[in-house]
Amino acid sequence: MRRTLSAVVTGLVVVTGATACSSSSPSSGSSGSSHSSSSTTVAPPKEVNPAGDIPDNQVYVAWSPSGGGYTVKVPEGWARQQMGGATVFSDKFNSVRIDRSPADKAPTVQSVRSVDLPAVRRSAKNVTVRKVSAVKRSGGAAVLATFRADSAPDQVTGKSVRQDVERYAFWQNGTQVVLTLSGAVGADNVDPWYIVTDSFRWA
């Protein structure tokens, strides 16, 4: 379904089904006879989330690694998997990957372009870089790299999904934490991804 990217890579629009009901009004012909009316009762609109969209009623819970050092909110109920030194939370077409590693210097736009993204290209398929920029979050400054890449083939269907990826690199006192959020292209996860990245705090 999706590919979880490597340590250096790699994780609310609600579409409401429209319903309509129609009825025919009684009418009288010239002869004075009337036609019976009919109506169709339609069930109330039902919330539908497109493939990959995180629902707007998603609950988030704080998580921190066993060794501490930082906390971040992740979607409640998502599957958690340990992949080497990374922790990955995933559900359907979405994932949030968290990597921590030692780093002598804080990441910069230039270092992400020259070091991190080449590593992304080596570990992921069909990578298309979109933008690299410095951003601010409540937990501090970060370097954000946005790109697209193909997911790993689905274990059942063998098909890959084209994904939008946002990679945030935070740094403090010799430690770097990278939050990588991925989801299917076309999904509107701007708000959920902001909730996750803005919740990051050094502990």
mmCIF file of C-alpha atoms in Angstrom:
data_model
loop_
_atom_site.group_PDB
_atom_site.id
_atom_site.type_symbol
_atom_site.label_atom_id
_atom_site.label_comp_id
_atom_site.label_asym_id
_atom_site.label_seq_id
_atom_site.Cartn_x
_atom_site.Cartn_y
_atom_site.Cartn_z
ATOM 1 C CA MET A 1 0.000 0.000 0.000
ATOM 2 C CA ARG A 2 2.646 2.446 0.863
ATOM 3 C CA ARG A 3 6.335 2.421 1.160
ATOM 4 C CA THR A 4 8.054 3.411 4.326
ATOM 5 C CA LEU A 5 11.237 5.185 3.347
ATOM 6 C CA SER A 6 14.683 4.752 4.951
ATOM 7 C CA ALA A 7 15.996 6.537 8.058
ATOM 8 C CA VAL A 8 16.943 9.622 6.104
ATOM 9 C CA VAL A 9 13.706 9.640 4.172
ATOM 10 C CA THR A 10 11.290 8.338 5.570
ATOM 11 C CA GLY A 11 3.937 10.193 7.103
ATOM 12 C CA LEU A 12 -8.945 16.765 6.216
ATOM 13 C CA VAL A 13 -11.109 17.284 3.796
ATOM 14 C CA VAL A 14 -14.226 15.296 4.474
ATOM 15 C CA VAL A 15 -16.243 14.514 1.413
ATOM 16 C CA THR A 16 -19.827 14.279 2.355
ATOM 17 C CA GLY A 17 -21.999 12.255 0.081
ATOM 18 C CA ALA A 18 -24.713 14.393 -1.388
ATOM 19 C CA THR A 19 -28.217 13.062 -1.382
ATOM 20 C CA ALA A 20 -31.314 14.219 -3.077
ATOM 21 C CA CYS A 21 -34.962 13.397 -2.801
ATOM 22 C CA SER A 22 -37.648 14.029 -5.353
ATOM 23 C CA SER A 23 -41.384 14.133 -5.156
ATOM 24 C CA SER A 24 -44.151 14.710 -7.611
ATOM 25 C CA SER A 25 -46.825 17.157 -6.603
ATOM 26 C CA PRO A 26 -50.485 16.320 -6.998
ATOM 27 C CA SER A 27 -51.818 17.759 -10.198
ATOM 28 C CA SER A 28 -55.283 18.002 -11.618
ATOM 29 C CA GLY A 29 -56.108 17.468 -15.230
ATOM 30 C CA SER A 30 -58.890 19.171 -17.142
ATOM 31 C CA SER A 31 -61.187 16.335 -16.163
ATOM 32 C CA GLY A 32 -60.715 17.182 -12.497
ATOM 33 C CA SER A 33 -59.033 13.890 -11.638
ATOM 34 C CA SER A 34 -55.904 14.024 -9.499
ATOM 35 C CA HIS A 35 -52.716 11.963 -9.592
ATOM 36 C CA SER A 36 -51.341 10.418 -6.397
ATOM 37 C CA SER A 37 -48.066 11.889 -5.086
ATOM 38 C CA SER A 38 -44.953 9.832 -4.413
ATOM 39 C CA SER A 39 -41.819 10.587 -2.437
ATOM 40 C CA THR A 40 -38.512 8.896 -1.824
ATOM 41 C CA THR A 41 -36.992 8.853 1.641
ATOM 42 C CA VAL A 42 -33.210 9.137 1.548
ATOM 43 C CA ALA A 43 -30.893 8.314 4.432
ATOM 44 C CA PRO A 44 -28.990 11.236 6.001
ATOM 45 C CA PRO A 45 -25.700 12.165 4.339
ATOM 46 C CA LYS A 46 -22.876 9.862 5.337
ATOM 47 C CA GLU A 47 -19.262 10.915 5.850
ATOM 48 C CA VAL A 48 -16.972 9.411 3.244
ATOM 49 C CA ASN A 49 -13.203 9.741 3.337
ATOM 50 C CA PRO A 50 -11.375 9.379 0.034
ATOM 51 C CA ALA A 51 -8.589 6.808 -0.041
ATOM 52 C CA GLY A 52 -5.689 8.241 1.915
ATOM 53 C CA ASP A 53 -7.540 11.069 3.625
ATOM 54 C CA ILE A 54 -7.248 11.157 7.402
ATOM 55 C CA PRO A 55 -10.732 11.812 8.866
ATOM 56 C CA ASP A 56 -11.305 15.147 10.574
ATOM 57 C CA ASN A 57 -12.389 13.394 13.776
ATOM 58 C CA GLN A 58 -9.066 11.577 14.123
ATOM 59 C CA VAL A 59 -7.741 11.559 17.703
ATOM 60 C CA TYR A 60 -4.037 12.147 18.382
ATOM 61 C CA VAL A 61 -2.047 10.841 21.329
ATOM 62 C CA ALA A 62 1.384 11.834 22.643
ATOM 63 C CA TRP A 63 4.188 9.352 22.053
ATOM 64 C CA SER A 64 7.834 9.297 23.070
ATOM 65 C CA PRO A 65 10.555 6.664 22.630
ATOM 66 C CA SER A 66 11.617 4.467 25.543
ATOM 67 C CA GLY A 67 14.765 6.525 25.991
ATOM 68 C CA GLY A 68 12.850 9.792 26.066
ATOM 69 C CA GLY A 69 14.323 12.908 24.548
ATOM 70 C CA TYR A 70 11.273 14.130 22.679
ATOM 71 C CA THR A 71 7.505 13.730 22.351
ATOM 72 C CA VAL A 72 5.225 13.931 19.330
ATOM 73 C CA LYS A 73 1.522 13.363 18.775
ATOM 74 C CA VAL A 74 0.553 10.529 16.458
ATOM 75 C CA PRO A 75 -2.864 9.358 15.236
ATOM 76 C CA GLU A 76 -4.494 7.067 17.772
ATOM 77 C CA GLY A 77 -5.135 3.522 16.600
ATOM 78 C CA TRP A 78 -2.498 3.429 13.881
ATOM 79 C CA ALA A 79 -0.311 0.327 13.685
ATOM 80 C CA ARG A 80 3.167 0.785 15.166
ATOM 81 C CA GLN A 81 6.214 -0.960 13.776
ATOM 82 C CA GLN A 82 9.883 -0.806 14.668
ATOM 83 C CA MET A 83 12.137 -0.677 11.605
ATOM 84 C CA GLY A 84 15.737 -0.635 12.728
ATOM 85 C CA GLY A 85 16.199 2.607 14.613
ATOM 86 C CA ALA A 86 12.971 4.080 13.259
ATOM 87 C CA THR A 87 9.431 3.888 14.606
ATOM 88 C CA VAL A 88 6.656 3.894 12.015
ATOM 89 C CA PHE A 89 2.952 4.514 12.603
ATOM 90 C CA SER A 90 0.776 3.585 9.640
ATOM 91 C CA ASP A 91 -2.812 3.262 8.473
ATOM 92 C CA LYS A 92 -4.082 2.655 4.962
ATOM 93 C CA PHE A 93 -2.203 5.005 2.627
ATOM 94 C CA ASN A 94 -0.614 7.067 5.378
ATOM 95 C CA SER A 95 2.451 6.762 7.574
ATOM 96 C CA VAL A 96 4.432 8.761 10.104
ATOM 97 C CA ARG A 97 8.055 7.691 10.449
ATOM 98 C CA ILE A 98 10.254 8.936 13.291
ATOM 99 C CA ASP A 99 14.042 8.630 13.190
ATOM 100 C CA ARG A 100 16.532 9.808 15.798
ATOM 101 C CA SER A 101 20.275 9.944 15.168
ATOM 102 C CA PRO A 102 23.357 11.815 16.407
ATOM 103 C CA ALA A 103 24.334 14.854 14.345
ATOM 104 C CA ASP A 104 27.157 17.301 14.971
ATOM 105 C CA LYS A 105 25.426 20.187 13.251
ATOM 106 C CA ALA A 106 21.910 21.387 12.677
ATOM 107 C CA PRO A 107 20.551 20.571 9.211
ATOM 108 C CA THR A 108 20.355 23.358 6.659
ATOM 109 C CA VAL A 109 18.536 23.694 3.375
ATOM 110 C CA GLN A 110 21.861 23.127 1.634
ATOM 111 C CA SER A 111 22.813 20.034 3.653
ATOM 112 C CA VAL A 112 19.414 18.464 3.069
ATOM 113 C CA ARG A 113 19.737 19.111 -0.656
ATOM 114 C CA SER A 114 23.306 17.852 -0.936
ATOM 115 C CA VAL A 115 23.321 14.976 1.573
ATOM 116 C CA ASP A 116 19.846 13.835 2.614
ATOM 117 C CA LEU A 117 17.998 13.973 -0.692
ATOM 118 C CA PRO A 118 20.640 12.006 -2.605
ATOM 119 C CA ALA A 119 20.189 9.311 0.053
ATOM 120 C CA VAL A 120 16.436 9.519 -0.502
ATOM 121 C CA ARG A 121 16.941 8.880 -4.204
ATOM 122 C CA ARG A 122 19.116 5.864 -3.494
ATOM 123 C CA SER A 123 16.587 4.254 -1.162
ATOM 124 C CA ALA A 124 13.288 5.160 -2.822
ATOM 125 C CA LYS A 125 11.852 4.734 -6.302
ATOM 126 C CA ASN A 126 10.934 7.468 -8.757
ATOM 127 C CA VAL A 127 11.710 10.373 -6.416
ATOM 128 C CA THR A 128 10.731 13.846 -7.576
ATOM 129 C CA VAL A 129 11.879 16.643 -5.266
ATOM 130 C CA ARG A 130 9.484 19.555 -5.024
ATOM 131 C CA LYS A 131 10.840 21.981 -2.428
ATOM 132 C CA VAL A 132 13.323 22.334 0.434
ATOM 133 C CA SER A 133 12.824 25.136 2.943
ATOM 134 C CA ALA A 134 13.380 26.243 6.528
ATOM 135 C CA VAL A 135 10.171 26.169 8.579
ATOM 136 C CA LYS A 136 9.070 26.982 12.117
ATOM 137 C CA ARG A 137 7.050 24.761 14.384
ATOM 138 C CA SER A 138 6.102 25.140 18.032
ATOM 139 C CA GLY A 139 8.903 22.751 18.987
ATOM 140 C CA GLY A 140 11.562 24.719 17.109
ATOM 141 C CA ALA A 141 13.067 25.257 13.679
ATOM 142 C CA ALA A 142 13.220 22.474 11.099
ATOM 143 C CA VAL A 143 14.205 21.904 7.493
ATOM 144 C CA LEU A 144 11.311 20.639 5.392
ATOM 145 C CA ALA A 145 11.834 18.673 2.193
ATOM 146 C CA THR A 146 8.767 17.804 0.128
ATOM 147 C CA PHE A 147 8.903 15.241 -2.638
ATOM 148 C CA ARG A 148 7.014 12.435 -4.340
ATOM 149 C CA ALA A 149 8.013 8.788 -4.488
ATOM 150 C CA ASP A 150 6.540 5.393 -5.260
ATOM 151 C CA SER A 151 5.554 3.218 -2.327
ATOM 152 C CA ALA A 152 6.748 -0.320 -1.876
ATOM 153 C CA PRO A 153 4.592 -2.827 -3.798
ATOM 154 C CA ASP A 154 1.496 -3.949 -1.941
ATOM 155 C CA GLN A 155 2.016 -7.454 -0.539
ATOM 156 C CA VAL A 156 -1.330 -8.619 -1.932
ATOM 157 C CA THR A 157 -1.782 -6.775 -5.225
ATOM 158 C CA GLY A 158 1.852 -6.038 -6.038
ATOM 159 C CA LYS A 159 0.909 -2.508 -6.996
ATOM 160 C CA SER A 160 2.679 0.672 -5.859
ATOM 161 C CA VAL A 161 1.043 3.923 -4.819
ATOM 162 C CA ARG A 162 2.400 7.326 -5.768
ATOM 163 C CA GLN A 163 2.951 9.254 -2.536
ATOM 164 C CA ASP A 164 3.406 12.817 -1.368
ATOM 165 C CA VAL A 165 6.100 12.961 1.293
ATOM 166 C CA GLU A 166 7.025 15.656 3.816
ATOM 167 C CA ARG A 167 10.304 15.210 5.694
ATOM 168 C CA TYR A 168 11.003 17.464 8.721
ATOM 169 C CA ALA A 169 14.486 17.491 10.261
ATOM 170 C CA PHE A 170 14.690 18.883 13.820
ATOM 171 C CA TRP A 171 17.982 19.303 15.694
ATOM 172 C CA GLN A 172 19.095 20.103 19.222
ATOM 173 C CA ASN A 173 22.339 19.572 21.153
ATOM 174 C CA GLY A 174 23.838 16.987 18.825
ATOM 175 C CA THR A 175 20.652 15.032 18.184
ATOM 176 C CA GLN A 176 18.548 15.044 15.033
ATOM 177 C CA VAL A 177 14.978 13.801 14.849
ATOM 178 C CA VAL A 178 13.378 13.370 11.441
ATOM 179 C CA LEU A 179 9.607 13.156 11.048
ATOM 180 C CA THR A 180 8.596 11.796 7.653
ATOM 181 C CA LEU A 181 4.922 11.850 6.727
ATOM 182 C CA SER A 182 3.631 10.177 3.602
ATOM 183 C CA GLY A 183 0.264 9.652 1.967
ATOM 184 C CA ALA A 184 -1.248 8.906 -1.409
ATOM 185 C CA VAL A 185 -1.093 11.694 -3.968
ATOM 186 C CA GLY A 186 -4.452 13.471 -4.004
ATOM 187 C CA ALA A 187 -5.188 12.983 -0.311
ATOM 188 C CA ASP A 188 -5.740 16.209 1.620
ATOM 189 C CA ASN A 189 -3.760 15.684 4.812
ATOM 190 C CA VAL A 190 -2.414 19.202 5.288
ATOM 191 C CA ASP A 191 -4.118 19.711 8.649
ATOM 192 C CA PRO A 192 -3.300 16.279 10.145
ATOM 193 C CA TRP A 193 0.326 16.557 9.117
ATOM 194 C CA TYR A 194 0.536 20.010 10.668
ATOM 195 C CA ILE A 195 -0.948 18.684 13.917
ATOM 196 C CA VAL A 196 1.728 15.994 14.071
ATOM 197 C CA THR A 197 4.710 18.179 13.198
ATOM 198 C CA ASP A 198 3.610 21.126 15.331
ATOM 199 C CA SER A 199 3.241 18.815 18.346
ATOM 200 C CA PHE A 200 6.929 17.861 18.334
ATOM 201 C CA ARG A 201 8.750 18.881 21.529
ATOM 202 C CA TRP A 202 12.227 18.223 22.842
ATOM 203 C CA ALA A 203 12.072 16.710 26.312
#
